[in-house]
Amino acid sequence: MLSLIGIAVVVLGFMARQNPLLVVTAAALVTGVAGGMEPLEVVATFGRAFKENRYVSVVWVVLPVIGLLERAGLQERARALIGAIHAATAGRLLLLYFVLRQITAALGLTSLGGHAQMVRPLIAPMAEAAAEHHHGPLPEEVRASVRAHAAAADNIALFFGEDIFIAIASILLIKGFLAQNGILVEPLELSVWAIPTALCALLIHGIQMMLFDRHLARMIAEGRR
């Protein structure tokens, strides 16, 4: 039971708004020590796990590259590009990204998008530029709403699109859970039945994105009164 102290460390750390990486690392150390491991043994376990699963961390190599691109003016270029397209609006742009994100996720290409590598450096600035092109300078509240909808488009498209891919971890998890409860299904069956759900998500969120431009106009009009 003492090993559960790590959960309390995570909860208290997040409540105190501490660095998540430090909180999780501290929780792991506390859990290991509480479980009877020596501190050096806990650190050694960290190193061994990283060595055996280092391919998972390859994606982090992309982040410094994105930082360098942003420093070189990536966001400004994205804003200028979308600002030159008169027909582009924030809602239409986010809907297009939603469709592309869902299609690529359904093909198993889940790493092509994401908040760090796609939404923050490209999609959100482009959506803001599209909104500014039609509505002028954006109040901070409106700007935050555009960014939130950009992040939501990525999350929802990935969540409902990835289950269509037969070899995704979530499909295997569902299959294993159902098998434990005596329900035998094939991964292909789960993938097929994920298609209607993904289409419903596309329809519902697509309507929301099409109405988002009106919502922005209303927010800006109210802010100027």
CSV table of C-alpha atoms in Angstrom, one decimal:
chain,number,residue,atom,x,y,z
A,1,MET,CA,0.0,0.0,0.0
A,2,LEU,CA,2.9,2.3,0.6
A,3,SER,CA,3.7,2.3,-3.1
A,4,LEU,CA,0.4,4.3,-3.6
A,5,ILE,CA,2.1,7.3,-2.1
A,6,GLY,CA,3.3,8.1,-5.6
A,7,ILE,CA,-0.3,8.9,-6.5
A,8,ALA,CA,-0.5,11.4,-3.7
A,9,VAL,CA,2.7,13.0,-4.9
A,10,VAL,CA,1.3,13.4,-8.4
A,11,VAL,CA,-2.0,14.9,-7.1
A,12,LEU,CA,-0.2,17.4,-4.8
A,13,GLY,CA,2.4,18.3,-7.4
A,14,PHE,CA,-0.3,19.2,-10.0
A,15,MET,CA,-2.4,21.0,-7.4
A,16,ALA,CA,0.7,23.1,-6.6
A,17,ARG,CA,1.2,23.8,-10.3
A,18,GLN,CA,4.7,22.4,-10.3
A,19,ASN,CA,6.6,21.3,-13.4
A,20,PRO,CA,4.8,18.1,-14.6
A,21,LEU,CA,8.1,16.4,-15.5
A,22,LEU,CA,9.6,17.0,-12.1
A,23,VAL,CA,6.3,15.9,-10.4
A,24,VAL,CA,6.2,12.6,-12.3
A,25,THR,CA,9.9,11.9,-11.7
A,26,ALA,CA,9.5,12.6,-8.0
A,27,ALA,CA,6.4,10.3,-7.8
A,28,ALA,CA,8.3,7.5,-9.5
A,29,LEU,CA,11.2,7.9,-7.1
A,30,VAL,CA,8.9,7.9,-4.1
A,31,THR,CA,7.0,4.9,-5.4
A,32,GLY,CA,10.2,2.9,-5.9
A,33,VAL,CA,11.6,3.8,-2.5
A,34,ALA,CA,8.3,3.0,-0.8
A,35,GLY,CA,8.2,-0.3,-2.6
A,36,GLY,CA,11.5,-1.3,-1.0
A,37,MET,CA,14.0,-0.3,-3.8
A,38,GLU,CA,17.2,1.6,-3.2
A,39,PRO,CA,17.4,5.1,-4.7
A,40,LEU,CA,20.2,4.0,-7.1
A,41,GLU,CA,18.1,1.0,-8.1
A,42,VAL,CA,15.2,3.2,-9.0
A,43,VAL,CA,17.5,5.4,-11.1
A,44,ALA,CA,19.0,2.3,-12.7
A,45,THR,CA,15.4,1.1,-13.6
A,46,PHE,CA,14.8,4.5,-15.2
A,47,GLY,CA,17.9,4.1,-17.4
A,48,ARG,CA,17.1,0.5,-18.3
A,49,ALA,CA,13.5,1.4,-19.3
A,50,PHE,CA,14.8,4.3,-21.4
A,51,LYS,CA,17.4,2.1,-23.1
A,52,GLU,CA,14.9,-0.7,-23.9
A,53,ASN,CA,12.3,1.8,-25.2
A,54,ARG,CA,14.4,4.6,-26.6
A,55,TYR,CA,12.7,4.4,-29.9
A,56,VAL,CA,9.6,5.9,-28.2
A,57,SER,CA,11.6,9.0,-27.4
A,58,VAL,CA,12.7,9.6,-31.0
A,59,VAL,CA,9.7,11.9,-31.5
A,60,TRP,CA,11.2,14.4,-29.0
A,61,VAL,CA,14.0,15.0,-31.4
A,62,VAL,CA,11.5,16.8,-33.6
A,63,LEU,CA,10.7,19.4,-30.9
A,64,PRO,CA,14.1,21.3,-31.1
A,65,VAL,CA,13.7,21.4,-34.9
A,66,ILE,CA,10.3,22.9,-34.6
A,67,GLY,CA,11.7,25.5,-32.1
A,68,LEU,CA,14.4,26.5,-34.6
A,69,LEU,CA,11.8,26.8,-37.3
A,70,GLU,CA,9.6,29.0,-35.2
A,71,ARG,CA,12.6,31.2,-34.3
A,72,ALA,CA,13.3,31.5,-38.1
A,73,GLY,CA,9.8,32.8,-38.7
A,74,LEU,CA,7.7,29.7,-39.3
A,75,GLN,CA,4.6,31.2,-37.6
A,76,GLU,CA,4.9,34.5,-39.5
A,77,ARG,CA,5.2,32.7,-42.8
A,78,ALA,CA,2.2,30.6,-42.0
A,79,ARG,CA,0.2,33.7,-41.1
A,80,ALA,CA,1.3,35.5,-44.3
A,81,LEU,CA,0.3,32.4,-46.5
A,82,ILE,CA,-3.2,32.0,-45.1
A,83,GLY,CA,-3.7,35.8,-45.0
A,84,ALA,CA,-3.3,35.9,-48.8
A,85,ILE,CA,-6.2,33.4,-49.3
A,86,HIS,CA,-9.4,35.5,-49.1
A,87,ALA,CA,-11.7,32.5,-49.0
A,88,ALA,CA,-9.9,31.0,-45.9
A,89,THR,CA,-11.7,31.5,-42.6
A,90,ALA,CA,-10.8,30.1,-39.2
A,91,GLY,CA,-13.7,27.6,-39.3
A,92,ARG,CA,-12.9,26.4,-42.8
A,93,LEU,CA,-9.2,26.0,-42.1
A,94,LEU,CA,-9.9,24.0,-38.9
A,95,LEU,CA,-12.4,21.8,-40.7
A,96,LEU,CA,-9.9,21.0,-43.4
A,97,TYR,CA,-7.3,20.1,-40.8
A,98,PHE,CA,-9.8,18.0,-39.0
A,99,VAL,CA,-10.5,16.0,-42.1
A,100,LEU,CA,-6.8,15.5,-42.9
A,101,ARG,CA,-6.0,14.6,-39.4
A,102,GLN,CA,-8.8,12.0,-39.2
A,103,ILE,CA,-7.8,10.5,-42.5
A,104,THR,CA,-4.1,10.2,-41.6
A,105,ALA,CA,-5.0,8.8,-38.2
A,106,ALA,CA,-7.2,6.2,-39.8
A,107,LEU,CA,-4.2,5.2,-41.9
A,108,GLY,CA,-2.1,4.8,-38.8
A,109,LEU,CA,-0.1,8.0,-39.3
A,110,THR,CA,-0.9,9.4,-35.9
A,111,SER,CA,2.4,11.2,-35.6
A,112,LEU,CA,1.8,13.5,-38.6
A,113,GLY,CA,-0.2,15.9,-36.4
A,114,GLY,CA,-0.2,16.9,-32.8
A,115,HIS,CA,-0.2,20.0,-30.6
A,116,ALA,CA,3.6,20.5,-30.3
A,117,GLN,CA,4.5,19.6,-33.9
A,118,MET,CA,1.5,20.9,-35.9
A,119,VAL,CA,-1.1,22.9,-33.9
A,120,ARG,CA,1.1,25.4,-32.1
A,121,PRO,CA,3.5,26.2,-34.9
A,122,LEU,CA,1.2,26.1,-37.9
A,123,ILE,CA,-2.5,25.5,-37.4
A,124,ALA,CA,-3.3,27.9,-34.6
A,125,PRO,CA,-1.3,30.8,-36.2
A,126,MET,CA,-3.0,30.2,-39.6
A,127,ALA,CA,-6.4,30.1,-38.0
A,128,GLU,CA,-5.7,33.3,-36.1
A,129,ALA,CA,-4.5,35.0,-39.4
A,130,ALA,CA,-7.6,33.9,-41.2
A,131,ALA,CA,-9.8,35.4,-38.4
A,132,GLU,CA,-7.7,38.6,-38.4
A,133,HIS,CA,-8.1,38.9,-42.2
A,134,HIS,CA,-11.9,38.9,-41.9
A,135,HIS,CA,-12.4,40.6,-38.6
A,136,GLY,CA,-9.4,42.8,-38.0
A,137,PRO,CA,-7.3,42.7,-34.8
A,138,LEU,CA,-8.5,40.0,-32.4
A,139,PRO,CA,-9.2,40.5,-28.7
A,140,GLU,CA,-7.2,38.2,-26.4
A,141,GLU,CA,-10.4,36.3,-25.5
A,142,VAL,CA,-11.1,35.6,-29.2
A,143,ARG,CA,-7.5,34.6,-29.9
A,144,ALA,CA,-7.7,32.1,-27.0
A,145,SER,CA,-10.9,30.7,-28.4
A,146,VAL,CA,-9.3,30.2,-31.9
A,147,ARG,CA,-6.3,28.4,-30.3
A,148,ALA,CA,-8.6,26.2,-28.2
A,149,HIS,CA,-10.6,25.1,-31.2
A,150,ALA,CA,-7.4,24.3,-33.1
A,151,ALA,CA,-6.3,22.1,-30.3
A,152,ALA,CA,-9.8,20.5,-30.1
A,153,ALA,CA,-9.8,19.8,-33.8
A,154,ASP,CA,-6.6,17.8,-33.4
A,155,ASN,CA,-7.8,15.9,-30.3
A,156,ILE,CA,-11.2,14.9,-31.6
A,157,ALA,CA,-10.0,13.9,-35.1
A,158,LEU,CA,-7.2,11.8,-33.7
A,159,PHE,CA,-9.4,10.2,-31.0
A,160,PHE,CA,-12.1,9.0,-33.5
A,161,GLY,CA,-9.9,8.4,-36.4
A,162,GLU,CA,-7.1,6.2,-35.0
A,163,ASP,CA,-9.5,3.3,-34.1
A,164,ILE,CA,-10.1,2.7,-37.7
A,165,PHE,CA,-6.5,1.6,-38.1
A,166,ILE,CA,-6.5,-2.1,-37.2
A,167,ALA,CA,-3.0,-2.2,-35.6
A,168,ILE,CA,-3.5,0.7,-33.2
A,169,ALA,CA,-2.9,0.1,-29.5
A,170,SER,CA,-6.5,1.1,-28.6
A,171,ILE,CA,-8.0,-1.6,-30.8
A,172,LEU,CA,-5.8,-4.2,-29.2
A,173,LEU,CA,-6.7,-3.0,-25.8
A,174,ILE,CA,-10.4,-3.2,-26.5
A,175,LYS,CA,-10.0,-6.7,-28.0
A,176,GLY,CA,-8.1,-7.8,-24.9
A,177,PHE,CA,-10.7,-6.4,-22.5
A,178,LEU,CA,-13.6,-8.0,-24.3
A,179,ALA,CA,-11.7,-11.3,-24.5
A,180,GLN,CA,-11.3,-11.2,-20.7
A,181,ASN,CA,-15.0,-10.9,-20.3
A,182,GLY,CA,-15.8,-13.8,-22.7
A,183,ILE,CA,-16.6,-11.6,-25.8
A,184,LEU,CA,-14.5,-12.7,-28.8
A,185,VAL,CA,-14.2,-10.2,-31.6
A,186,GLU,CA,-11.6,-9.7,-34.3
A,187,PRO,CA,-9.6,-6.4,-34.5
A,188,LEU,CA,-11.0,-5.9,-38.1
A,189,GLU,CA,-14.6,-6.0,-36.7
A,190,LEU,CA,-13.7,-3.3,-34.2
A,191,SER,CA,-12.1,-1.2,-36.9
A,192,VAL,CA,-15.1,-1.5,-39.2
A,193,TRP,CA,-17.5,-0.4,-36.4
A,194,ALA,CA,-15.2,2.6,-35.6
A,195,ILE,CA,-16.0,4.0,-39.1
A,196,PRO,CA,-19.6,5.1,-38.3
A,197,THR,CA,-18.4,6.7,-35.1
A,198,ALA,CA,-15.7,8.6,-36.9
A,199,LEU,CA,-18.2,9.8,-39.5
A,200,CYS,CA,-20.5,11.0,-36.8
A,201,ALA,CA,-17.6,12.9,-35.2
A,202,LEU,CA,-16.8,14.5,-38.5
A,203,LEU,CA,-20.4,15.5,-39.1
A,204,ILE,CA,-20.9,17.0,-35.6
A,205,HIS,CA,-17.6,18.7,-35.4
A,206,GLY,CA,-17.8,19.9,-39.0
A,207,ILE,CA,-21.1,21.6,-38.2
A,208,GLN,CA,-19.5,23.2,-35.2
A,209,MET,CA,-16.5,24.5,-37.3
A,210,MET,CA,-18.9,25.9,-39.9
A,211,LEU,CA,-20.7,27.8,-37.2
A,212,PHE,CA,-17.4,28.9,-35.5
A,213,ASP,CA,-17.0,31.8,-37.9
A,214,ARG,CA,-20.4,33.2,-36.9
A,215,HIS,CA,-19.4,32.7,-33.3
A,216,LEU,CA,-16.2,34.6,-33.8
A,217,ALA,CA,-18.0,37.5,-35.4
A,218,ARG,CA,-20.5,37.7,-32.6
A,219,MET,CA,-17.7,37.6,-29.9
A,220,ILE,CA,-15.8,40.4,-31.7
A,221,ALA,CA,-19.0,42.5,-32.1
A,222,GLU,CA,-19.8,42.2,-28.5
A,223,GLY,CA,-16.2,43.0,-27.5
A,224,ARG,CA,-16.3,46.3,-29.5
A,225,ARG,CA,-19.5,47.6,-27.9
